[in-house]
XYZ file of C-alpha atoms in Angstrom:
385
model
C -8.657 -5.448 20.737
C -10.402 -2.308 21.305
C -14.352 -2.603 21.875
C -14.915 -0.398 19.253
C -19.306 0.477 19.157
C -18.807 0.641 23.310
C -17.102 4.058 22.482
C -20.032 5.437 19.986
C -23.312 4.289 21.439
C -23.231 5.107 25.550
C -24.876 3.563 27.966
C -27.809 5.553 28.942
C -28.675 5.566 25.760
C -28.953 2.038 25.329
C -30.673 1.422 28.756
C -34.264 3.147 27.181
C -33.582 1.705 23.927
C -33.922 -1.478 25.125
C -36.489 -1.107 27.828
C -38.693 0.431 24.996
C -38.184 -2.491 22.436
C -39.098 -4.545 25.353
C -42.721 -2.931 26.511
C -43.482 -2.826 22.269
C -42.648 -6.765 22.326
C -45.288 -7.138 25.029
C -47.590 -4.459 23.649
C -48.016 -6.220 20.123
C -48.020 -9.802 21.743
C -51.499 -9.135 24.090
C -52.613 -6.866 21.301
C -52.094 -9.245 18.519
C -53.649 -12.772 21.038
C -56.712 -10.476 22.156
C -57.700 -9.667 18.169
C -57.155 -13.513 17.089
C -59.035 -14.825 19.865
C -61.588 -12.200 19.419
C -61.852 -13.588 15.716
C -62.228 -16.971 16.572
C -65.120 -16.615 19.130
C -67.080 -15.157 16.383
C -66.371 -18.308 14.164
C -67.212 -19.977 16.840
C -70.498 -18.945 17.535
C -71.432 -18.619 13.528
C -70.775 -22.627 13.417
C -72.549 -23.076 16.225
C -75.710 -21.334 15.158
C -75.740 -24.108 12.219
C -76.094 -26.859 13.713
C -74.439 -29.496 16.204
C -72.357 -31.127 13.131
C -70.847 -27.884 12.336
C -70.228 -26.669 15.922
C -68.005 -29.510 16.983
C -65.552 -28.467 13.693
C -66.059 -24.825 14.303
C -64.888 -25.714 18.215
C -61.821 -27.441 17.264
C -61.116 -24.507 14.756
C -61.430 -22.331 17.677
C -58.472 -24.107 19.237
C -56.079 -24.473 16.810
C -56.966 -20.869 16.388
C -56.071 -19.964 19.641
C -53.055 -22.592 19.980
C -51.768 -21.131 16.644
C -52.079 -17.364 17.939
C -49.955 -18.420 21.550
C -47.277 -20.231 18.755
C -47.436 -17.052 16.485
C -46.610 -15.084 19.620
C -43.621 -16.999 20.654
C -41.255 -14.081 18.318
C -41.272 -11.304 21.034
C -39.308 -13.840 22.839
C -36.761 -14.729 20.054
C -36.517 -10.894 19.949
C -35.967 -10.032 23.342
C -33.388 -12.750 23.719
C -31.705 -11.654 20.783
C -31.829 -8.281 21.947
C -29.902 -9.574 25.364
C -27.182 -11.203 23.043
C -26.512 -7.837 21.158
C -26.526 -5.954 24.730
C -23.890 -8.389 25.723
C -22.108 -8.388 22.271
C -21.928 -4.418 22.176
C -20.544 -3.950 25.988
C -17.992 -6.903 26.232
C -17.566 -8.286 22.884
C -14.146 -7.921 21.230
C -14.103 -6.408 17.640
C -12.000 -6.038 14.769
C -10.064 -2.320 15.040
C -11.840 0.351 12.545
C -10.019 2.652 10.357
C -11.209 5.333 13.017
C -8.360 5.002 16.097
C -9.074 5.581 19.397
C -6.786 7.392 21.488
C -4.471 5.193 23.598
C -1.059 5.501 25.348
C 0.021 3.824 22.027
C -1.202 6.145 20.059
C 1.456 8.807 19.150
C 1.150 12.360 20.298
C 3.448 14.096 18.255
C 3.938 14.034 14.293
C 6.629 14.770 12.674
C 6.908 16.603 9.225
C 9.579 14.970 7.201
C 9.471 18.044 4.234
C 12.582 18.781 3.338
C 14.516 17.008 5.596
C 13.382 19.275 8.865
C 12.053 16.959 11.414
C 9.841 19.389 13.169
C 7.532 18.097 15.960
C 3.952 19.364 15.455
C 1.117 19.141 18.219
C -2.009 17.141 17.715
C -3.965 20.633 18.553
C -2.029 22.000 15.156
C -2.877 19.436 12.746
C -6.777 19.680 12.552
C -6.987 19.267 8.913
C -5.995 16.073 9.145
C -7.863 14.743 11.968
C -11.625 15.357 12.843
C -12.525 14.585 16.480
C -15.859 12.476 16.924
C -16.765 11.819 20.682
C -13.278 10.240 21.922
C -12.131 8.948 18.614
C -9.758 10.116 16.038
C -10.571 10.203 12.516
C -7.447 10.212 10.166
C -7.711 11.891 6.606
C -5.928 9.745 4.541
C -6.934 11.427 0.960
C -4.264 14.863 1.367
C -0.865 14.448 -0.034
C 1.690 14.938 2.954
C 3.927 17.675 0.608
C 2.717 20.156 -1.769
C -1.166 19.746 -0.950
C -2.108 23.267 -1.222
C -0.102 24.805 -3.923
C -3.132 25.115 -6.233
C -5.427 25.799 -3.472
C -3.175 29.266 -2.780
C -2.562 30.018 -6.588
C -5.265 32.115 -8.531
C -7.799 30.008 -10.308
C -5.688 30.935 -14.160
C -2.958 28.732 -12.927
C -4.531 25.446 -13.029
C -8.081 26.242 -15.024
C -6.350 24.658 -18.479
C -9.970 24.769 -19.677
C -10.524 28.295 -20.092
C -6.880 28.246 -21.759
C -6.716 30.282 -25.030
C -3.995 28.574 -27.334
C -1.908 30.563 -29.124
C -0.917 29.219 -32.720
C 2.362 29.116 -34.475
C 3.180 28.698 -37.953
C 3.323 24.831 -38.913
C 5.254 25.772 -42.114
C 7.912 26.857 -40.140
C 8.470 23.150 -39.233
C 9.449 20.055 -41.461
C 9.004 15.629 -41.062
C 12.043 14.527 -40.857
C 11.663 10.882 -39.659
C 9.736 9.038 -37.351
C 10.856 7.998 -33.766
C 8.089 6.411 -32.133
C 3.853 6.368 -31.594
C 1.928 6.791 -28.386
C -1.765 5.416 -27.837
C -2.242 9.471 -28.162
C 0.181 10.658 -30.662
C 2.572 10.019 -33.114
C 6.050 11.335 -32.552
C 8.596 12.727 -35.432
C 11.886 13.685 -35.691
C 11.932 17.359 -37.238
C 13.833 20.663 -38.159
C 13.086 24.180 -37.731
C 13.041 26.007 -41.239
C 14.199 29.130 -40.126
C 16.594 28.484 -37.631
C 17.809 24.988 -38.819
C 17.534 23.680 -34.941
C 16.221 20.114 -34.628
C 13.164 19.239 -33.046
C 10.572 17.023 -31.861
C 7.084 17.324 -33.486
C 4.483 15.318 -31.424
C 1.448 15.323 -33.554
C -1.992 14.258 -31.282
C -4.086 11.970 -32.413
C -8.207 12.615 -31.986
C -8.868 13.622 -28.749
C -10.901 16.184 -26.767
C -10.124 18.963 -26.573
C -9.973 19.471 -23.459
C -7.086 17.030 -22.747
C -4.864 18.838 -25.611
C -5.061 21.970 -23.487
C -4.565 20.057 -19.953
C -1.045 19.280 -21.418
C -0.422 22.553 -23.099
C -0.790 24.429 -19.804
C 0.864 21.686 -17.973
C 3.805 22.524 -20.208
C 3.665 26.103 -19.820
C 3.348 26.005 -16.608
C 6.458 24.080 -15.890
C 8.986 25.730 -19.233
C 12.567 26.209 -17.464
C 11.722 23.603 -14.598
C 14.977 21.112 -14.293
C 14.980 18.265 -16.497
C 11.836 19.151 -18.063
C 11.084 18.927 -21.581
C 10.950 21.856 -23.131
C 7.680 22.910 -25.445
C 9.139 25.357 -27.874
C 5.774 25.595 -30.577
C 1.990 24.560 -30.619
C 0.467 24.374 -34.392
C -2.160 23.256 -35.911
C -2.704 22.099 -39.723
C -4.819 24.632 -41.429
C -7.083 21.684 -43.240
C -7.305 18.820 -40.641
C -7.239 21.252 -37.414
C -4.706 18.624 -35.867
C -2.816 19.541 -33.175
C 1.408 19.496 -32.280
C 3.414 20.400 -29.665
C 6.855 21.327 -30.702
C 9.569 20.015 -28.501
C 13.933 20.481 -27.875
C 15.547 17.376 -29.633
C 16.882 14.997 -26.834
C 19.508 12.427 -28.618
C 18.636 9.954 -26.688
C 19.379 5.894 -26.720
C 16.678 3.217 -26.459
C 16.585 1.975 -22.795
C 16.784 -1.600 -23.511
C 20.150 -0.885 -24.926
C 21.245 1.778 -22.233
C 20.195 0.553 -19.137
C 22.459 -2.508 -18.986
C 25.444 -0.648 -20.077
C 25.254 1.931 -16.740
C 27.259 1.935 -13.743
C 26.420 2.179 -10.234
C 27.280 5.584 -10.374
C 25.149 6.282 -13.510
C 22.394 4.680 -12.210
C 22.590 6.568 -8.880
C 23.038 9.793 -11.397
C 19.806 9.567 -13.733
C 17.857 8.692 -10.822
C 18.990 12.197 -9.186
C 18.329 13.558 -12.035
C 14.248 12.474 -12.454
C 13.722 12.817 -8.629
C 14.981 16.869 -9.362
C 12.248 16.919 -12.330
C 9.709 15.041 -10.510
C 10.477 17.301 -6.916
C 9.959 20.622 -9.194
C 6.231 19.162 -10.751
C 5.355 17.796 -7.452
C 6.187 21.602 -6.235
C 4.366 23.058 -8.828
C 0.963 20.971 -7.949
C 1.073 18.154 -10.993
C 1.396 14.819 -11.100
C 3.264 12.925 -13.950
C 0.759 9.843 -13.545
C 3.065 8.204 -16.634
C 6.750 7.818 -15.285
C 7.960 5.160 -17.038
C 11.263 4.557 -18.842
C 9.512 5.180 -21.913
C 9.421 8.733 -20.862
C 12.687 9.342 -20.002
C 14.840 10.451 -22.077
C 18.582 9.889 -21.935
C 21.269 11.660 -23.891
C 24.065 9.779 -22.176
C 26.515 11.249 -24.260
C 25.697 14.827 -22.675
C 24.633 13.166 -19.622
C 21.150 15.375 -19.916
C 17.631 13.633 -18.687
C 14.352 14.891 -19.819
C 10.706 14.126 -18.594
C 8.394 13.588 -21.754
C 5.008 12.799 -22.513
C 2.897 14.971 -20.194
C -0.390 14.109 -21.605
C -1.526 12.435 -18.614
C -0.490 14.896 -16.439
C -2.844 16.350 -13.859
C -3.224 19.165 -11.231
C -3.668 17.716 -7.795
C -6.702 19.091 -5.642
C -6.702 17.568 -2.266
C -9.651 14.989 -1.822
C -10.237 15.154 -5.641
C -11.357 11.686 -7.288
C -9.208 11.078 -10.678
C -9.143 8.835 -12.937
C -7.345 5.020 -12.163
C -6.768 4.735 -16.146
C -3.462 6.110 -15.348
C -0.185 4.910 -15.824
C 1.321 1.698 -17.546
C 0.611 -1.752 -15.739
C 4.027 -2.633 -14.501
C 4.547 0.856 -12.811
C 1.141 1.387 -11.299
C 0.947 1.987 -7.834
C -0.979 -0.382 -5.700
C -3.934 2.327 -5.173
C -4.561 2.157 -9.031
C -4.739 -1.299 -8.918
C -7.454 -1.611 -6.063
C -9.379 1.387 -8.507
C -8.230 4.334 -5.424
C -9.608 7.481 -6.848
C -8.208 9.784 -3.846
C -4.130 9.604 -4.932
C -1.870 12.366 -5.181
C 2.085 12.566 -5.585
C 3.180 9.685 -4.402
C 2.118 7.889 -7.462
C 4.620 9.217 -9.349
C 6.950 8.230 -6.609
C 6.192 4.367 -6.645
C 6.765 4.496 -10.587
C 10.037 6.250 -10.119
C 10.677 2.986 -7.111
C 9.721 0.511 -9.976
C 12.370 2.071 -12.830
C 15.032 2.273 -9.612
C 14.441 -1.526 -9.418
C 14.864 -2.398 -12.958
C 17.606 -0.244 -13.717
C 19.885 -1.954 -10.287
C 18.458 -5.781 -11.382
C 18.825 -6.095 -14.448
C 14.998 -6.622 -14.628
C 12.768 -4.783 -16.729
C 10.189 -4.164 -16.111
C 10.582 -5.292 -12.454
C 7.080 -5.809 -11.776
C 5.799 -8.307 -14.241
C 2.094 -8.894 -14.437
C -0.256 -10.038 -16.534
C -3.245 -8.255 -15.637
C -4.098 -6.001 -12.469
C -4.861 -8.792 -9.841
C -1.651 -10.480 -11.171
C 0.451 -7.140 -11.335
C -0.933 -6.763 -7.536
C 0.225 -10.439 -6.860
C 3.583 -9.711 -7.995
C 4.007 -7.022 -5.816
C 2.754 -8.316 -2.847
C 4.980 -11.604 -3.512
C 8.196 -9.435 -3.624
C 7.769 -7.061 -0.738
């Protein structure tokens, strides 16, 4: 147990602290009996000067005057004793450890960074910006992602400011409804062909949202066109009546999970998941987080053996120490720091959601965490590992 206030409040500071609260205890005691008493003598001699009658009550409310101003002043006592059992408590009393560490022999010396496999030792002295140094006690900063923290931090501001983004249209005639293939709780999402070049496509047409959100994704996109095993945007268009919004996509043939999963191999599985850690590696690299890895969002032409990432409309740049939104996600592939509402993530959310499809796929259990709510999703977790 490590005496943890002993090591921010010295002791020569305490030492006048406490021989000041003392002297005001006395000072406010003699002050406080002298005005009371003071008080009651004039009482005393007002009853008096009425009569004998009256003097013998006004006497006896002299002394329960004084007797209650001696009781009254019994609380510097109760405070300077009190004030003995803190002394105590702060110089020998053991506490709980805080989340601020003290250095010990225990406490390790040398990190190691783990990026790509190099296991280079790095001094305490060279790793300031992740610990701040109050008297003798370390401060960790546990808010900055360990890998990729500063990649939008050293690219110009155009790279990740989606809102000053100026879309460029295409031609929605140049695109036909072919048949529907599924519906998000922000789109609606069509099976559809390219007029002029007969190529099949995917036409994702947004439902009502701001603005500002439609262009997050459309830069997202652009930012990461030709990463590995990223969908491809192809078009943005826009209906000339309605205004509404789609994003053009490559055709993936894929196969509903619920029927593919159970059919793959030990090698397969071991494959795909390659496959989505390469895609998820080259966002991560590129300073986004998914924030919506889910098998819904995977898309599996196991025919070709090709893997796509969809459905980056929850994507997000990551800023270190930025608060974002804990309405991320679906339920049974949230990370525990959504579920405890932790504003300060960063990559490895999209990590534990790429854990909790691993899981399901080897099992045989989807979705792997089953819960009904948050607390219960957290329950189920905690129950497991």
């Amino acid at each position: 147990m490590v005496n943890f206030y002993k090591g921010i409040i010295p002791r020569p500071i305490l030492l006048p602290y406490y021989i000041g609260v003392w002297t005001l205890g006395y000072g406010f005691r003699f002050k406080f009996v002298r005005k009371v008493i003071k008080e009651a003598e004039k009482r005393k001699q007002l009853y008096y000067n009425y009569g004998v009658g009256q003097w013998t009550s006004g006497w006896r409310w002299f002394w329960y005057m004084k007797h209650d101003a001696h009781v009254l002043c019994i609380s510097p006592y109760f405070l300077r004793f009190f004030l003995l059992i803190s002394l105590v408590a702060l110089f020998y009393a053991p506490l709980v450890q805080s989340p601020d560490l003290r250095r010990t022999s225990s406490f390790p010396h040398t990190f190691y960074n783990n990026i790509n496999n190099n296991a280079t030792p790095i001094s305490l002295s060279s790793i300031n910006n992740k610990k701040k140094k109050v008297n003798n006690l370390i401060q960790i900063d546990m808010s900055k992602s360990r890998v990729y923290a500063d990649v939008n931090v050293l690219r110009p501001k155009e790279y990740w400011d989606y809102e000053s983004l100026a879309v460029q249209w295409g031609e929605q005639d140049d695109y036909e409804v072919v048949r529907k293939v599924g519906r998000g709780k922000y789109s609606e999402v069509f099976e559809g062909i390219n007029t002029t070049s007969n190529d099949r496509c995917i036409i994702k047409i947004l439902k009502p949202v701001k603005k500002k959100k439609i262009k997050r994704e459309i830069k997202i996109l652009q930012n990461l066109c030709g990463g590995p095993n990223i969908v491809k945007l192809l078009d943005i268009v826009r209906d000339q009546h309605s205004k509404t919004p789609s994003l053009i996509f490559e055709y993936v043939n894929s196969t509903d999970f619920k029927i593919l999963y159970p059919t793959l191999t030990d090698y397969d599985i071991r494959y795909y998941i390659y496959e989505l850690l390469k895609a998820l590696d080259y966002c991560h690299s590129q300073g986004i987080m998914h924030r919506d890895v889910k098998p819904h969002n995977v898309m599996i032409d196991h025919e070709l053996r090709k893997l796509r990432l969809i459905d980056w409309g929850l994507a997000e740049f990551y800023h270190p120490g930025k608060e974002y939104n804990v309405r991320v996600a679906s339920r049974y592939f949230k990370g525990p720091e959504l579920l405890v509402d932790l504003q300060d993530y960063d990559y490895s959310l999209d990590m534990w959601s790429l854990g909790c499809m691993f899981a399901g796929m080897i099992f045989r259990k989807e979705p792997f965490f089953y819960g009904h709510d948050n607390h219960d999703q957290l329950v189920k977790i905690a129950k497991i590992l």
